[in-house]
XYZ file of C-alpha atoms in Angstrom:
540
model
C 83.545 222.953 185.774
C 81.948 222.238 182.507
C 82.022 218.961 181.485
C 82.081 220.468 177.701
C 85.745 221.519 178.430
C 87.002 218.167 179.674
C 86.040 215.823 176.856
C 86.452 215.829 172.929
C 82.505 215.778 171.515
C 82.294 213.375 168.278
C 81.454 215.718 166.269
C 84.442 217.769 166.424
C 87.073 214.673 165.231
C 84.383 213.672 162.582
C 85.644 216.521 160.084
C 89.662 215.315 159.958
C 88.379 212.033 158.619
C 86.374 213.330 156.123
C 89.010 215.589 154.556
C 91.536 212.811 154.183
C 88.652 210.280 152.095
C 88.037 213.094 149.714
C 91.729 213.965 149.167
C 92.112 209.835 148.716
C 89.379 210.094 146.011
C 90.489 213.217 144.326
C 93.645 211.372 143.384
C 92.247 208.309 142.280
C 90.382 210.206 139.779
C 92.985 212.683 138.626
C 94.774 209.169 137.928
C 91.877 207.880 136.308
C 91.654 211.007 134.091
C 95.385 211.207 133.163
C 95.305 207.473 131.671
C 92.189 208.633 130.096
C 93.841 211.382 127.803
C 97.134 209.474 127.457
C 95.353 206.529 125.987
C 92.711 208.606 123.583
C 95.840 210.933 122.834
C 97.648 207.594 122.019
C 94.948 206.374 120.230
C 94.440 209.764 117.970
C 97.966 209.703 117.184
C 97.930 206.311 116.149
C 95.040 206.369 113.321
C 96.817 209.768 112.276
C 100.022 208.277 111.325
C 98.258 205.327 109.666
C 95.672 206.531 107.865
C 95.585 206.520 103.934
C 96.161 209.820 103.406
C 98.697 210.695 105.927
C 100.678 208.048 104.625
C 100.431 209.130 100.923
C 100.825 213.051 101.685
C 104.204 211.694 103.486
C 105.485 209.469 101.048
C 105.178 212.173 98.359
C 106.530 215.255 100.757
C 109.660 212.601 100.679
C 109.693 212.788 96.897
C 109.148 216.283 96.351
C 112.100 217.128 99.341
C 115.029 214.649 96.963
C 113.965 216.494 93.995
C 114.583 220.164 93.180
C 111.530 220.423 90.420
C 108.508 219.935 92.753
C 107.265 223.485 93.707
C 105.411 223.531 96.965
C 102.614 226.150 96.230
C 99.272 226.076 94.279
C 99.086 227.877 90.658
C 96.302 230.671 90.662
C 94.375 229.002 87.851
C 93.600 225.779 86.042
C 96.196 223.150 86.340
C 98.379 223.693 82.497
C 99.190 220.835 80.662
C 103.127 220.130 81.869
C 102.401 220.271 84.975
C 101.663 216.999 87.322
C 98.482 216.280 88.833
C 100.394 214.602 92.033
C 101.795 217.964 92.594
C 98.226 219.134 94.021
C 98.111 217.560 97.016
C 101.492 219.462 98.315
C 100.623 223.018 97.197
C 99.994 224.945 100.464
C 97.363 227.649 99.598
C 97.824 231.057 100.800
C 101.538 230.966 102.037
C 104.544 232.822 100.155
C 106.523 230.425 98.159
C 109.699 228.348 99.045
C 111.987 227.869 96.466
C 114.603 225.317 96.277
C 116.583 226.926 94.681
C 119.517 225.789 92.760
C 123.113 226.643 92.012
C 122.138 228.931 89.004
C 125.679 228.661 87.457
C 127.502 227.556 84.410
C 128.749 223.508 83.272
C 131.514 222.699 83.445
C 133.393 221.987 79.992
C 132.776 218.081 80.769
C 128.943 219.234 81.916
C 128.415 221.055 78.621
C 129.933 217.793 76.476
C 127.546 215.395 78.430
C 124.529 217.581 78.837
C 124.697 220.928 76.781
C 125.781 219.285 74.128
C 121.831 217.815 73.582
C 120.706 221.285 73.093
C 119.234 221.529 70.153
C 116.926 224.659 68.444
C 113.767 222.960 68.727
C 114.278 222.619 72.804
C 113.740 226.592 72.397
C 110.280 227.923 72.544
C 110.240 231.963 71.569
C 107.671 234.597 73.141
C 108.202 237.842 70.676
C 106.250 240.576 71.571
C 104.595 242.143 68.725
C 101.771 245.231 68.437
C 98.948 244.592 65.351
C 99.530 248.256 64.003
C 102.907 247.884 63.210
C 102.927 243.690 62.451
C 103.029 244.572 58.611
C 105.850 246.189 58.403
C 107.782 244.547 61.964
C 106.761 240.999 60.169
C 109.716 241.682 57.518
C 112.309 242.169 60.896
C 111.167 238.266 61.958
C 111.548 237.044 58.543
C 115.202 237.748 58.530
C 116.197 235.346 61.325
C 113.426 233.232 62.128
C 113.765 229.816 60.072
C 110.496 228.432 57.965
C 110.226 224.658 58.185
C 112.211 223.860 60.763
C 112.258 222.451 64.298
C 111.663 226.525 65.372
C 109.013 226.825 67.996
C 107.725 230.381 68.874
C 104.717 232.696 68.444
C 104.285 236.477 67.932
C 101.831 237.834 70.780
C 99.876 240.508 69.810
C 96.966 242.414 71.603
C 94.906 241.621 68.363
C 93.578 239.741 65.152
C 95.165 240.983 61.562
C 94.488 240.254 58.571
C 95.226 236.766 57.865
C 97.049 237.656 54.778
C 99.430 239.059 56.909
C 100.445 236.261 57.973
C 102.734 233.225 55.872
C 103.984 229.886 56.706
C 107.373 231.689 56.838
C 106.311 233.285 60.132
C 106.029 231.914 63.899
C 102.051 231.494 64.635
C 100.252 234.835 65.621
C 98.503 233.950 69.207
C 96.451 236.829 70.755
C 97.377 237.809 74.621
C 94.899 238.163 76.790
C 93.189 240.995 78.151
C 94.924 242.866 81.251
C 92.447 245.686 81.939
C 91.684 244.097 85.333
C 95.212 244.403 86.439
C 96.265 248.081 87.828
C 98.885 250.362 86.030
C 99.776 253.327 87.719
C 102.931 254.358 85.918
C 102.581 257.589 84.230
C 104.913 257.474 81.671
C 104.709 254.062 80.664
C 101.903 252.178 78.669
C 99.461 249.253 80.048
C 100.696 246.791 77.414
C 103.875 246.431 79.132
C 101.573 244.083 81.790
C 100.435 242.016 78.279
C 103.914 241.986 77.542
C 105.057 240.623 80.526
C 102.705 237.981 80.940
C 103.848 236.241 77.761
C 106.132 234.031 79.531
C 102.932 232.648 81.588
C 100.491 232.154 78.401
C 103.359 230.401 76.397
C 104.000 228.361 79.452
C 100.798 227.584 79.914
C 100.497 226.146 76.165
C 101.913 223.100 77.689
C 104.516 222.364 74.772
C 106.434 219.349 75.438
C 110.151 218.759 75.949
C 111.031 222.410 76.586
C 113.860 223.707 78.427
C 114.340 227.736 77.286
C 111.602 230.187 76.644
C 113.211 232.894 74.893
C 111.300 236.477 75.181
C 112.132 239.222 72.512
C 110.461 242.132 70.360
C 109.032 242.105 66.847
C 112.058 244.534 66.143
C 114.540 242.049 67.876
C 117.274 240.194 65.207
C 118.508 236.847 66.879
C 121.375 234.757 65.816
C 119.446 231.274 66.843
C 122.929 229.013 66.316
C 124.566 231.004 68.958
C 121.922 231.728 71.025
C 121.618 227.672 70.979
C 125.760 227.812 71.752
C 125.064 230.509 74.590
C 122.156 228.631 76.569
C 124.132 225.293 76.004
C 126.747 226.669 78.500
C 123.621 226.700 81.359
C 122.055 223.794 83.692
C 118.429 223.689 82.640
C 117.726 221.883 85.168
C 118.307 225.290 87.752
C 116.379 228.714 87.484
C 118.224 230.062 85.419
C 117.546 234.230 83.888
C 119.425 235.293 81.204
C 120.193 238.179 79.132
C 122.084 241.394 79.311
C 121.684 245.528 80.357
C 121.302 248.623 78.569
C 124.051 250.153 76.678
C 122.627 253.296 78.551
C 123.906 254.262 81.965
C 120.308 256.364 82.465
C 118.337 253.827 81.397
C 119.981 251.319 83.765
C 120.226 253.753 87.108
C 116.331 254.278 86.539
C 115.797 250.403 86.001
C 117.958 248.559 87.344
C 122.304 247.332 86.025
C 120.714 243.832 87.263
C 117.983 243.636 85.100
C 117.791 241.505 81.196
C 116.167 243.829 78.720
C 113.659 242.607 76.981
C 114.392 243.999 73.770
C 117.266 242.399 73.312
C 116.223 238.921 74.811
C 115.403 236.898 77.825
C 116.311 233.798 78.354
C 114.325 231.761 80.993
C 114.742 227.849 82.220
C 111.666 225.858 82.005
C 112.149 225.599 85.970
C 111.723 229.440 86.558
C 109.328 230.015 84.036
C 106.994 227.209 86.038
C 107.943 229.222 89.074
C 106.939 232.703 87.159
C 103.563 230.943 86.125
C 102.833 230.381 89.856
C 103.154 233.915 91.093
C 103.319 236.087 88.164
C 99.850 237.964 88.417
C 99.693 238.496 92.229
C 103.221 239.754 91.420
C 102.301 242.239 88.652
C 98.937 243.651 90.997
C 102.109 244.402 93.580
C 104.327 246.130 91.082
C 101.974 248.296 89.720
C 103.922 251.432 89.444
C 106.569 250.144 87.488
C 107.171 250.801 83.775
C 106.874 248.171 81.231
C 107.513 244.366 80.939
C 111.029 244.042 81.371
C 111.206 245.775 85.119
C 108.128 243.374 86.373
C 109.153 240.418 85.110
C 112.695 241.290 86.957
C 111.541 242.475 89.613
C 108.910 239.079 90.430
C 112.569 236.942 89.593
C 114.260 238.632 92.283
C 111.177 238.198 94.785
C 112.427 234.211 93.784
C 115.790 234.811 94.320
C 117.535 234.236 90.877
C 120.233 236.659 89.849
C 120.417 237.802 86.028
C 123.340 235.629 84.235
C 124.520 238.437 81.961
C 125.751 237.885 78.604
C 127.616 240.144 76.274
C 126.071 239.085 73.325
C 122.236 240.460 74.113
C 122.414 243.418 72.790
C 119.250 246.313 73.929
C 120.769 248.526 71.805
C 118.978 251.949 73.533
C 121.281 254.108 70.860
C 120.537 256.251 67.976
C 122.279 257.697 65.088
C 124.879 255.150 63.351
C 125.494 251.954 65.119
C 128.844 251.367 63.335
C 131.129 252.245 66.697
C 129.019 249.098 68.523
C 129.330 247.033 65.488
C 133.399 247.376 64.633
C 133.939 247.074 68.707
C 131.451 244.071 69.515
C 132.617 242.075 72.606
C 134.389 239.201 72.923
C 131.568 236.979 72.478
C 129.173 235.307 70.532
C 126.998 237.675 68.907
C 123.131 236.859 69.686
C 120.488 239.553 69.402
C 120.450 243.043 68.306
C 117.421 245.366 69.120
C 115.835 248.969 67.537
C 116.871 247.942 64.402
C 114.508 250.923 62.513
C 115.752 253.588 65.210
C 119.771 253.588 63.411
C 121.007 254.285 60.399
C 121.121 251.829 57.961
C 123.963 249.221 59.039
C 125.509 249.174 55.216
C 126.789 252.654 53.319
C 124.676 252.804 49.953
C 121.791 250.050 51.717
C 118.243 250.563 53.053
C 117.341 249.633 56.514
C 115.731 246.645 55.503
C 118.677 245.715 52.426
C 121.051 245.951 55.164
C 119.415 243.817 57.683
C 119.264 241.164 54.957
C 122.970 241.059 54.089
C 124.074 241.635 58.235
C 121.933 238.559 58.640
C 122.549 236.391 55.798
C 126.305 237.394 56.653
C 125.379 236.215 60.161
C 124.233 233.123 59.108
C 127.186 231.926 57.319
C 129.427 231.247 60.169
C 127.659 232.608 63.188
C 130.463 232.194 66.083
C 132.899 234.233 64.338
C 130.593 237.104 63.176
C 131.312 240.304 64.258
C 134.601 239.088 66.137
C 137.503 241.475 66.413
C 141.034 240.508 64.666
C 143.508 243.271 64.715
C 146.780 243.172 62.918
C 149.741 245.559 61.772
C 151.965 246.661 58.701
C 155.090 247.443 60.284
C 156.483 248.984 57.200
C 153.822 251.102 56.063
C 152.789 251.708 59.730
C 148.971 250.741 59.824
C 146.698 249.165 61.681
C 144.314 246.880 60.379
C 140.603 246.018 62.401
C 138.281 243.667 61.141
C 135.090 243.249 62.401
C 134.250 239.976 60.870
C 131.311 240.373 58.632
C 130.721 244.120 59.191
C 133.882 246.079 57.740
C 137.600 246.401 58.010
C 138.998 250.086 59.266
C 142.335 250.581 58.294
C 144.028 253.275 60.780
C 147.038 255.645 58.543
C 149.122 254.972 62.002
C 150.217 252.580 64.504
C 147.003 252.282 67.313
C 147.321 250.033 70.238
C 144.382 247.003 71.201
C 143.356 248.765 74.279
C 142.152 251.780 72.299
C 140.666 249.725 69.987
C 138.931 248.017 72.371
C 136.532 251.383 72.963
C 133.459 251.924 71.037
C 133.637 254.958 68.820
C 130.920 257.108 70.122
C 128.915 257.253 66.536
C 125.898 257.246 68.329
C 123.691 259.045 70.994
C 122.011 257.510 73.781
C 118.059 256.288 73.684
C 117.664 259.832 75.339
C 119.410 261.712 72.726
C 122.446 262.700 75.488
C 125.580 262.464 73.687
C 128.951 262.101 76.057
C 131.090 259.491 77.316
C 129.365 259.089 80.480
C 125.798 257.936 79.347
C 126.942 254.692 78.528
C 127.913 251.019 79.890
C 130.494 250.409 78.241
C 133.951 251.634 77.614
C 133.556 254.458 74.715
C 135.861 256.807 72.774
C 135.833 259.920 70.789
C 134.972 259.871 67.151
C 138.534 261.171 65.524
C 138.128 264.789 64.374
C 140.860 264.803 62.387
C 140.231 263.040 58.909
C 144.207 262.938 58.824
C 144.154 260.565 61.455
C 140.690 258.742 60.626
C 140.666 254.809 59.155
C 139.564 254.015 55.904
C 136.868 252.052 56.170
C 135.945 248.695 53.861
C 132.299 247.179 54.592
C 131.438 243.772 53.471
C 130.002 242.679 50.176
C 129.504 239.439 50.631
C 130.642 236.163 52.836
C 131.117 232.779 51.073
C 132.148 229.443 52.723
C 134.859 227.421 51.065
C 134.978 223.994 52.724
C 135.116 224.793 56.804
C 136.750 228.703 55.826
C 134.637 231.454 54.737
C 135.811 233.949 52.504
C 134.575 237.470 53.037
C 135.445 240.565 50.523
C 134.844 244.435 51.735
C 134.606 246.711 49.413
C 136.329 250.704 50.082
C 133.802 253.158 50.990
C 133.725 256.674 49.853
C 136.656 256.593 48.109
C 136.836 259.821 46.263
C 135.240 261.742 48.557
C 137.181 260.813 51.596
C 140.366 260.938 49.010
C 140.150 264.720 47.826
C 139.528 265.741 51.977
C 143.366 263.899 52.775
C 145.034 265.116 49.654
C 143.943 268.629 50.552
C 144.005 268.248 54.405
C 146.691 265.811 54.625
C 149.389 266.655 51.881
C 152.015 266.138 51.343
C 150.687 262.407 53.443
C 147.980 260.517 51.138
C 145.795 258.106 52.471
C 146.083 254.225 53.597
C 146.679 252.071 50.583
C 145.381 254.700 47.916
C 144.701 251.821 45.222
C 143.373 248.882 46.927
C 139.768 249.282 46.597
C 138.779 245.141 48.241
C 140.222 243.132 50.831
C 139.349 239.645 51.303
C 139.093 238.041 54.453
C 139.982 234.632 54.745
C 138.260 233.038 58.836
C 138.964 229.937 59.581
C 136.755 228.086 62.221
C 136.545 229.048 65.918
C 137.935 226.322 68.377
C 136.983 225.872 72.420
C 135.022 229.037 72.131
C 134.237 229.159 75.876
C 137.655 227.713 77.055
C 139.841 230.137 75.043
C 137.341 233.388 74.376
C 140.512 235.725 73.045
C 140.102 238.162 69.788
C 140.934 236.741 66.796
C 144.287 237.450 65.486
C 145.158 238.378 61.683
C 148.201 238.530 59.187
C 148.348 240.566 56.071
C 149.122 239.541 52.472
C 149.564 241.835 49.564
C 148.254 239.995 46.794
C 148.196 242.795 44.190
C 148.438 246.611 44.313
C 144.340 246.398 44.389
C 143.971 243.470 46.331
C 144.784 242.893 49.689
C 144.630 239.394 51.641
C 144.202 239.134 55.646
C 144.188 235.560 57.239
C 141.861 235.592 60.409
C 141.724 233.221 62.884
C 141.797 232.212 66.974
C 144.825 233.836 69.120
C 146.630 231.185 70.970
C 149.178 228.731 70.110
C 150.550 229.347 66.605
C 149.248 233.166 66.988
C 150.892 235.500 64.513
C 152.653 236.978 67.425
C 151.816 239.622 70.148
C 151.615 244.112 69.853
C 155.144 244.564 69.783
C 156.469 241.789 67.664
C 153.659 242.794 65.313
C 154.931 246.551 65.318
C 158.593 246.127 65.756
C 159.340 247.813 68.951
């Protein structure tokens, strides 16, 4: 036999030995390795958490996150003044923005004493929009409202120098915009300035004015009522992004833009919080609407890419009408009156005025008591059987029968739309037929003047078109004549408007007959110690 087959050569138990020292080693060193990377893993984390800048980039990521002012993303350009260097160091470049945003609601009645209540005018800074080839004769329009040495702050943007004897102390500063041809417009109906136009929000902004809390956008053909406006934004948080403002009276106009959307025409209120937001993103956000129409849709549509809903108001009025504007004007909401827009695209407001007399007496009726102009007051005769509407400041219609509030309410349709259509369902708003009848038609007094005596005012209309209007009812009418035949003035006696905001009702009115020419009606807030509701006032 072979002895091979009978014994176990060294060689062949060598190998088993082997294999066990290098699996002995391979663990010690996978060991060895493990406590390696934990301790330079340790040791990275370590000089991370305690370095300098770590520990400053924390601390103010802790501010920013207990405060909802601090915006988390770096402006496109040069840092404005207004806006805080320590804020660099948490912009994140090239991400969308976060918004905190806030509750973007109304104070409280407590809120608005404590904190609304420090609104004042000069906390307003106004952006109107304004074109050099019509400034000399749009200028006149800002003169009416705008109020020379004061605490006013505002300028008139236009794409251009004028003359500078254009220009009067009387007058908000004339900046010039600057130039948008880099940014694409592909809207074939509309016009490029509408991007100049809607950057005026960033280039006021950017002005760095101190202690601002509103910028106010409008047009060089825009009439404001600055007390209320002041009353208006009062009711708002500053403090939130807030947008502000109000639709088209036109129901094309607002299917093509948007029922969401504040007009610019007749006004924009923005918070100073938003309009820092606006500043950020603005430009990228006007390359990516670039098909859009004019100023107003792009600067609604970058607020909505922020998230802030419009806060409509009744009293911003866009006023996309043409023809007379006296239907609007004798049915104005319940509300504070603020801005009116288009002003040379109506008929003159006042019988016998021009366009420009009869924005000076609407506004320096405006101006004598603000919160109750244009406010609606109606009242009865029950034993002549008329109806008496005042529009407060703007005329007195006096109806030859009984006609109940909730047709009152309507807006005469005296007007067409922006678009020239002319029916009931082109507009907003709740609208009825002009009377075809003159039988049934009011006689209508407009306003002279408005006085105030002590905290009243004292307003007298004067009849309009009395003998024409007269011969058409004795002929048409006999044998009826029309509504008191020989009083040719009523007076108007307002007394001051209490807890607008808590009690917002029309005004309610009583007559008094103080002569066969004269007639007396006593206007003031519905409410306790009313003159009495519809059907005590009629007798049914």
């Amino acid at each position: 036999m072979d002895s091979s087959s009978s014994s176990t050569s060294p060689l062949c138990r060598s190998p088993p030995r082997n294999r066990s020292r290098r699996w002995r080693q391979s663990r010690t060193c996978t060991a060895v390795v493990v406590v390696a990377a934990l301790v330079i893993t340790t040791t990275a984390w370590l000089s991370l958490v305690f370095s300098g800048t770590t520990a400053r980039c924390w601390h103010r990521f802790k501010n920013w996150e207990g405060s909802p002012h601090k915006l988390p993303w770096k402006p496109q350009s040069q840092n404005p003044n207004g806006i805080e260097e320590e804020d660099k160091d948490l912009f994140l470049e090239g991400t969308a923005p976060s918004l905190p945003l806030g509750r973007n609601r109304s104070l409280s009645e407590d809120e608005r004493r404590r904190d609304g209540a420090g609104l004042a005018l000069n906390h307003i800074v106004f952006g109107i929009a304004g074109s050099s080839q019509l400034w000399k004769r749009r200028k006149e329009f800002i003169r009416l409202w705008w109020r020379k040495n004061s605490s006013m702050r505002g300028h008139v943007w236009l794409e251009e120098q004028v003359d500078d004897k254009e220009w009067d102390e009387s007058l908000p500063r004339i900046m010039i915009s600057e130039d948008t041809s880099r940014f694409w417009y592909t809207n074939p109906t509309g016009h490029p300035s509408g991007l100049r136009i809607a950057r005026i929000v960033l280039e006021t902004f950017r002005l760095g004015l101190s202690d601002v809390r509103w910028f106010v956008l409008g047009d060089d053909d825009t009439i404001f009522s600055v007390d209320n406006l002041v009353d208006v934004l009062s009711k708002y948080d500053y403090n939130e992004m807030v947008y502000i403002g109000g639709p088209s009276e036109s129901h094309s106009a607002n299917t093509y833009f948007s029922h969401n959307m504040a007009y610019g025409g007749g006004g924009i209120a923005i918070s100073y919080p938003l309009a820092k937001a606006l500043y950020s993103v603005l430009d990228d956000c006007l390359e990516r609407y670039h098909r859009l129409h004019g100023s107003d849709d792009r600067l609604h549509a970058c607020i909505s890419e922020l998230g802030v809903p419009l806060s409509r108001e009744h009293g911003f009025h866009q006023w996309d009408i043409r023809g007379s504007a006296h239907g609007l004007l004798s049915a104005h909401p319940i509300a504070p009156f603020v801005s009116i827009h288009h002003v040379e695209a109506v008929e003159p407001i006042y019988p016998g005025l021009s366009s420009l007399e009869s924005l000076k007496l609407f506004t320096k009726v405006m101006k004598v008591d603000p919160m109750s102009f244009l406010q609606r007051s109606i009242c009865y005769d029950r034993v002549r059987r008329l109806t008496f509407s005042v529009s407060l400041g703007y005329a007195i219609q006096v109806f030859p029968s009984i006609v109940q509030p909730q047709i009152l309410e309507r807006s005469e349709m005296t007007y067409s739309a922006w678009n020239k259509i002319h029916n009931l369902d082109e507009f907003d708003l709740d609208t009825r037929d002009p009377s075809k009848s003159v039988c049934k038609s009011p006689v209508l007094f407009f306003v002279e003047d408005v006085e105030r005596q002590g905290n009243n005012t004292l307003g007298t209309y004067v009849r309009a078109g009395r003998l024409k209007d007269d011969f058409k009812r004795k002929v048409l009418c006999f044998p009826r004549s029309a509504p008191l035949p020989h009083v040719g003035r009523i007076q108007a006696l307002g007394y001051p408007l209490k807890n607008w905001h808590l009690s917002p009702r029309r005004l309610c009115c009583k007559l008094n007959q103080t002569s066969d020419e004269l007639l007396t009606i006593s206007v003031r807030q519905c409410g306790k110690g009313s003159f009495g509701s519809f059907a005590d006032s009629v007798g049914i």
